[in-house]
Amino acid sequence: MGLEDLNRKEEYVRRAIAKSEHPYFGKFQQIVNGNLVLGEDQREYSLFLRKDPFGTNVCRISEVRAKRPRAIGEVVLEIKPQEECVFCPPKINEDTPEPKIIHGHGITNETPYEIVSVPNLHPFSPDHYVTIFSSHKPNLIDLTAPDLVAYVNSLYDLANRFKRNGALGMWDFINWGPAAGASQSHPHAQRGPIIEEMLGSDMDSVYSVRESGLVSKLAYQRGGDPYENHLNQLRKSDLFIFESGGEGGIFIYAPLAPKFPHQVDITVKRKVGNVLQLEKGERELIAGSMLGVFRALAEKLGVTDVNVVLHQELFHLSNKSHYRMHWHIMPRNLNSMAGFELGVGPYVVPFFPEETASVLREHYGGKW
């Protein structure tokens, strides 16, 4: 690691230390200092304990790890060839179940851009669908704007379908790449309804219910809009990445307490609880923003595999709360979960999110 990189990482540590004194972020961060004896040397270290303001996750960042040039335990797994892909013709017509839902959203060279949803052969939730992108693109960098527009619009289609069938809400995620748990190299999303039995469970799909409850509690206790206050604090901090102008825009930032290294979050700026409240132009804006984050992570930070998780409000509460729907984009090839995360709970990440935000701000050319 060169002197310039080392100085940058030292700067990220200084900024992280400063957060412990910040009137807003300080409430969610604690620094534990200690000493190590290595032979005749005694070394000091700092451990940063961070809690997400609106979530249930806690992360731990070691100052020593964060200064290393690469994450520990980088995961590289083989991508399956296209001829083995069940999501490509002719296998998609022969080997995937019925009924198929054809989403005709997006236009490429004046040709309808199809994205298909099929029932999952191995469901872990009622009415569980797999939404299959139109073409085989195993590399994150190969995605295009029509791919992401079709993804967001098909989300809107299925949300309407689930609501008509009496669902309370909807869960949605993308596993991209083998390190993120994807069984197919062909890009696809998984979706399903939130039903009564899921509420109060430990499923990540209902974290939005818990987050919404905390937002409502804070609004009641302190008055005002706690989510708007959160965005204002992020806007003035070194976690900020980019935002589009106007109330109907989007806001991109690195979360204070990420689950995985170089995690990026995208939220809607106005009070939009779920996808059914998004206008068509807003859906396209979100798709473009997601594409931009994917490319920045791939080109600047070596991300190849990601989980993309949507958190949104229950359908019947969307007009009553301050909650904003948002996506968590979580890289998975830079480290892997180990016994600590599985046994205790807090996430161990090898990079400060301040570093993530700095690299992506430079990519976007945003204000800073």
PDB file of C-alpha atoms in Angstrom, residues 229-363:
ATOM      1  CA  ASN A 229     -33.602  14.665  10.007  1.00  0.00           C
ATOM      2  CA  HIS A 230     -31.552  11.534   9.316  1.00  0.00           C
ATOM      3  CA  LEU A 231     -31.105  12.491   5.655  1.00  0.00           C
ATOM      4  CA  ASN A 232     -30.134  16.045   6.623  1.00  0.00           C
ATOM      5  CA  GLN A 233     -27.469  14.708   8.981  1.00  0.00           C
ATOM      6  CA  LEU A 234     -26.146  12.355   6.297  1.00  0.00           C
ATOM      7  CA  ARG A 235     -26.137  15.191   3.762  1.00  0.00           C
ATOM      8  CA  LYS A 236     -23.695  17.139   5.937  1.00  0.00           C
ATOM      9  CA  SER A 237     -21.515  14.123   6.741  1.00  0.00           C
ATOM     10  CA  ASP A 238     -18.749  12.144   5.031  1.00  0.00           C
ATOM     11  CA  LEU A 239     -21.205   9.262   4.510  1.00  0.00           C
ATOM     12  CA  PHE A 240     -23.014  11.226   1.792  1.00  0.00           C
ATOM     13  CA  ILE A 241     -22.516  10.085  -1.822  1.00  0.00           C
ATOM     14  CA  PHE A 242     -25.046  11.687  -4.182  1.00  0.00           C
ATOM     15  CA  GLU A 243     -28.575  13.044  -4.455  1.00  0.00           C
ATOM     16  CA  SER A 244     -30.777  14.190  -7.308  1.00  0.00           C
ATOM     17  CA  GLY A 245     -32.477  17.541  -7.056  1.00  0.00           C
ATOM     18  CA  GLY A 246     -36.051  18.088  -5.996  1.00  0.00           C
ATOM     19  CA  GLU A 247     -38.412  16.415  -3.579  1.00  0.00           C
ATOM     20  CA  GLY A 248     -39.019  13.476  -5.902  1.00  0.00           C
ATOM     21  CA  GLY A 249     -35.362  12.568  -6.197  1.00  0.00           C
ATOM     22  CA  ILE A 250     -33.191   9.873  -4.673  1.00  0.00           C
ATOM     23  CA  PHE A 251     -30.525   9.919  -1.974  1.00  0.00           C
ATOM     24  CA  ILE A 252     -27.436   7.659  -2.012  1.00  0.00           C
ATOM     25  CA  TYR A 253     -25.157   7.151   0.976  1.00  0.00           C
ATOM     26  CA  ALA A 254     -22.926   4.697   2.819  1.00  0.00           C
ATOM     27  CA  PRO A 255     -24.710   3.558   6.012  1.00  0.00           C
ATOM     28  CA  LEU A 256     -23.118   4.305   9.379  1.00  0.00           C
ATOM     29  CA  ALA A 257     -23.337   0.636  10.406  1.00  0.00           C
ATOM     30  CA  PRO A 258     -23.026  -1.517   7.276  1.00  0.00           C
ATOM     31  CA  LYS A 259     -23.586  -5.250   7.246  1.00  0.00           C
ATOM     32  CA  PHE A 260     -20.944  -5.856   4.584  1.00  0.00           C
ATOM     33  CA  PRO A 261     -17.902  -3.956   3.244  1.00  0.00           C
ATOM     34  CA  HIS A 262     -18.678  -1.149   0.799  1.00  0.00           C
ATOM     35  CA  GLN A 263     -22.434  -1.345   1.356  1.00  0.00           C
ATOM     36  CA  VAL A 264     -24.420   1.444  -0.305  1.00  0.00           C
ATOM     37  CA  ASP A 265     -28.025   2.447   0.427  1.00  0.00           C
ATOM     38  CA  ILE A 266     -30.482   4.176  -1.922  1.00  0.00           C
ATOM     39  CA  THR A 267     -33.593   5.845  -0.532  1.00  0.00           C
ATOM     40  CA  VAL A 268     -36.438   7.899  -1.951  1.00  0.00           C
ATOM     41  CA  LYS A 269     -36.362  11.496  -0.690  1.00  0.00           C
ATOM     42  CA  ARG A 270     -40.081  12.117  -0.469  1.00  0.00           C
ATOM     43  CA  LYS A 271     -42.430  10.168   1.816  1.00  0.00           C
ATOM     44  CA  VAL A 272     -42.825   7.014  -0.259  1.00  0.00           C
ATOM     45  CA  GLY A 273     -43.509   3.940   1.837  1.00  0.00           C
ATOM     46  CA  ASN A 274     -43.677   1.313  -0.897  1.00  0.00           C
ATOM     47  CA  VAL A 275     -43.309   0.839  -4.634  1.00  0.00           C
ATOM     48  CA  LEU A 276     -47.028   1.367  -5.330  1.00  0.00           C
ATOM     49  CA  GLN A 277     -46.590   5.051  -4.448  1.00  0.00           C
ATOM     50  CA  LEU A 278     -43.819   5.625  -6.989  1.00  0.00           C
ATOM     51  CA  GLU A 279     -44.530   7.518 -10.186  1.00  0.00           C
ATOM     52  CA  LYS A 280     -43.202   6.056 -13.442  1.00  0.00           C
ATOM     53  CA  GLY A 281     -40.468   8.682 -13.670  1.00  0.00           C
ATOM     54  CA  GLU A 282     -39.370   7.958 -10.117  1.00  0.00           C
ATOM     55  CA  ARG A 283     -39.128   4.243 -10.863  1.00  0.00           C
ATOM     56  CA  GLU A 284     -36.866   5.001 -13.819  1.00  0.00           C
ATOM     57  CA  LEU A 285     -34.758   7.362 -11.693  1.00  0.00           C
ATOM     58  CA  ILE A 286     -34.258   4.653  -9.062  1.00  0.00           C
ATOM     59  CA  ALA A 287     -33.282   2.157 -11.761  1.00  0.00           C
ATOM     60  CA  GLY A 288     -30.660   4.544 -13.146  1.00  0.00           C
ATOM     61  CA  SER A 289     -29.322   5.253  -9.663  1.00  0.00           C
ATOM     62  CA  MET A 290     -29.006   1.552  -8.914  1.00  0.00           C
ATOM     63  CA  LEU A 291     -27.154   1.005 -12.172  1.00  0.00           C
ATOM     64  CA  GLY A 292     -24.765   3.827 -11.314  1.00  0.00           C
ATOM     65  CA  VAL A 293     -23.989   2.313  -7.910  1.00  0.00           C
ATOM     66  CA  PHE A 294     -23.405  -1.139  -9.439  1.00  0.00           C
ATOM     67  CA  ARG A 295     -20.932   0.264 -11.948  1.00  0.00           C
ATOM     68  CA  ALA A 296     -19.112   2.360  -9.365  1.00  0.00           C
ATOM     69  CA  LEU A 297     -18.741  -0.603  -7.011  1.00  0.00           C
ATOM     70  CA  ALA A 298     -17.533  -2.849  -9.842  1.00  0.00           C
ATOM     71  CA  GLU A 299     -15.119  -0.377 -11.453  1.00  0.00           C
ATOM     72  CA  LYS A 300     -13.721   1.331  -8.367  1.00  0.00           C
ATOM     73  CA  LEU A 301     -13.898  -1.251  -5.577  1.00  0.00           C
ATOM     74  CA  GLY A 302     -13.724  -4.665  -7.248  1.00  0.00           C
ATOM     75  CA  VAL A 303     -17.254  -5.746  -6.351  1.00  0.00           C
ATOM     76  CA  THR A 304     -18.560  -8.666  -8.419  1.00  0.00           C
ATOM     77  CA  ASP A 305     -21.231 -10.297  -6.226  1.00  0.00           C
ATOM     78  CA  VAL A 306     -23.988  -8.450  -4.347  1.00  0.00           C
ATOM     79  CA  ASN A 307     -27.206  -8.890  -2.436  1.00  0.00           C
ATOM     80  CA  VAL A 308     -29.789  -6.175  -3.107  1.00  0.00           C
ATOM     81  CA  VAL A 309     -32.537  -6.014  -0.478  1.00  0.00           C
ATOM     82  CA  LEU A 310     -35.591  -3.755  -0.590  1.00  0.00           C
ATOM     83  CA  HIS A 311     -37.184  -2.514   2.625  1.00  0.00           C
ATOM     84  CA  GLN A 312     -40.619  -0.962   2.237  1.00  0.00           C
ATOM     85  CA  GLU A 313     -43.706  -0.165   4.293  1.00  0.00           C
ATOM     86  CA  LEU A 314     -46.761  -2.390   4.566  1.00  0.00           C
ATOM     87  CA  PHE A 315     -49.392  -1.444   1.995  1.00  0.00           C
ATOM     88  CA  HIS A 316     -51.993  -0.121   4.444  1.00  0.00           C
ATOM     89  CA  LEU A 317     -49.525   2.048   6.402  1.00  0.00           C
ATOM     90  CA  SER A 318     -47.830   3.856   3.547  1.00  0.00           C
ATOM     91  CA  ASN A 319     -49.897   7.048   3.829  1.00  0.00           C
ATOM     92  CA  LYS A 320     -49.609   7.231   7.610  1.00  0.00           C
ATOM     93  CA  SER A 321     -45.881   7.167   8.395  1.00  0.00           C
ATOM     94  CA  HIS A 322     -42.637   9.034   7.764  1.00  0.00           C
ATOM     95  CA  TYR A 323     -40.973   5.878   6.468  1.00  0.00           C
ATOM     96  CA  ARG A 324     -39.103   5.901   3.149  1.00  0.00           C
ATOM     97  CA  MET A 325     -38.633   2.786   1.049  1.00  0.00           C
ATOM     98  CA  HIS A 326     -34.969   2.021   0.398  1.00  0.00           C
ATOM     99  CA  TRP A 327     -32.581  -0.530  -1.076  1.00  0.00           C
ATOM    100  CA  HIS A 328     -29.512  -1.976   0.628  1.00  0.00           C
ATOM    101  CA  ILE A 329     -26.789  -2.903  -1.897  1.00  0.00           C
ATOM    102  CA  MET A 330     -24.463  -5.274  -0.068  1.00  0.00           C
ATOM    103  CA  PRO A 331     -21.242  -6.551  -1.714  1.00  0.00           C
ATOM    104  CA  ARG A 332     -20.475 -10.176  -0.866  1.00  0.00           C
ATOM    105  CA  ASN A 333     -17.168 -11.081  -2.543  1.00  0.00           C
ATOM    106  CA  LEU A 334     -14.988  -8.909  -0.292  1.00  0.00           C
ATOM    107  CA  ASN A 335     -15.431 -10.985   2.860  1.00  0.00           C
ATOM    108  CA  SER A 336     -17.640 -13.785   4.169  1.00  0.00           C
ATOM    109  CA  MET A 337     -19.726 -14.208   7.289  1.00  0.00           C
ATOM    110  CA  ALA A 338     -18.055 -16.292   9.975  1.00  0.00           C
ATOM    111  CA  GLY A 339     -18.884 -17.693  13.402  1.00  0.00           C
ATOM    112  CA  PHE A 340     -19.067 -14.303  15.110  1.00  0.00           C
ATOM    113  CA  GLU A 341     -21.862 -13.024  12.868  1.00  0.00           C
ATOM    114  CA  LEU A 342     -23.726 -16.334  12.942  1.00  0.00           C
ATOM    115  CA  GLY A 343     -23.311 -16.931  16.669  1.00  0.00           C
ATOM    116  CA  VAL A 344     -23.424 -13.458  18.219  1.00  0.00           C
ATOM    117  CA  GLY A 345     -25.041 -11.181  15.671  1.00  0.00           C
ATOM    118  CA  PRO A 346     -23.017  -7.999  15.026  1.00  0.00           C
ATOM    119  CA  TYR A 347     -21.405  -7.752  11.605  1.00  0.00           C
ATOM    120  CA  VAL A 348     -17.632  -7.486  11.245  1.00  0.00           C
ATOM    121  CA  VAL A 349     -16.607  -5.310   8.278  1.00  0.00           C
ATOM    122  CA  PRO A 350     -13.052  -4.513   7.122  1.00  0.00           C
ATOM    123  CA  PHE A 351     -13.664  -1.019   5.714  1.00  0.00           C
ATOM    124  CA  PHE A 352     -15.015   2.209   7.144  1.00  0.00           C
ATOM    125  CA  PRO A 353     -18.111   3.362   5.232  1.00  0.00           C
ATOM    126  CA  GLU A 354     -16.452   6.778   5.046  1.00  0.00           C
ATOM    127  CA  GLU A 355     -13.999   5.200   2.593  1.00  0.00           C
ATOM    128  CA  THR A 356     -16.831   3.734   0.513  1.00  0.00           C
ATOM    129  CA  ALA A 357     -18.581   7.100   0.309  1.00  0.00           C
ATOM    130  CA  SER A 358     -15.369   8.905  -0.619  1.00  0.00           C
ATOM    131  CA  VAL A 359     -14.659   6.590  -3.559  1.00  0.00           C
ATOM    132  CA  LEU A 360     -18.234   6.756  -4.875  1.00  0.00           C
ATOM    133  CA  ARG A 361     -18.470  10.546  -4.460  1.00  0.00           C
ATOM    134  CA  GLU A 362     -15.427  10.801  -6.688  1.00  0.00           C
ATOM    135  CA  HIS A 363     -17.084   8.465  -9.213  1.00  0.00           C
TER     136      HIS A 363
END
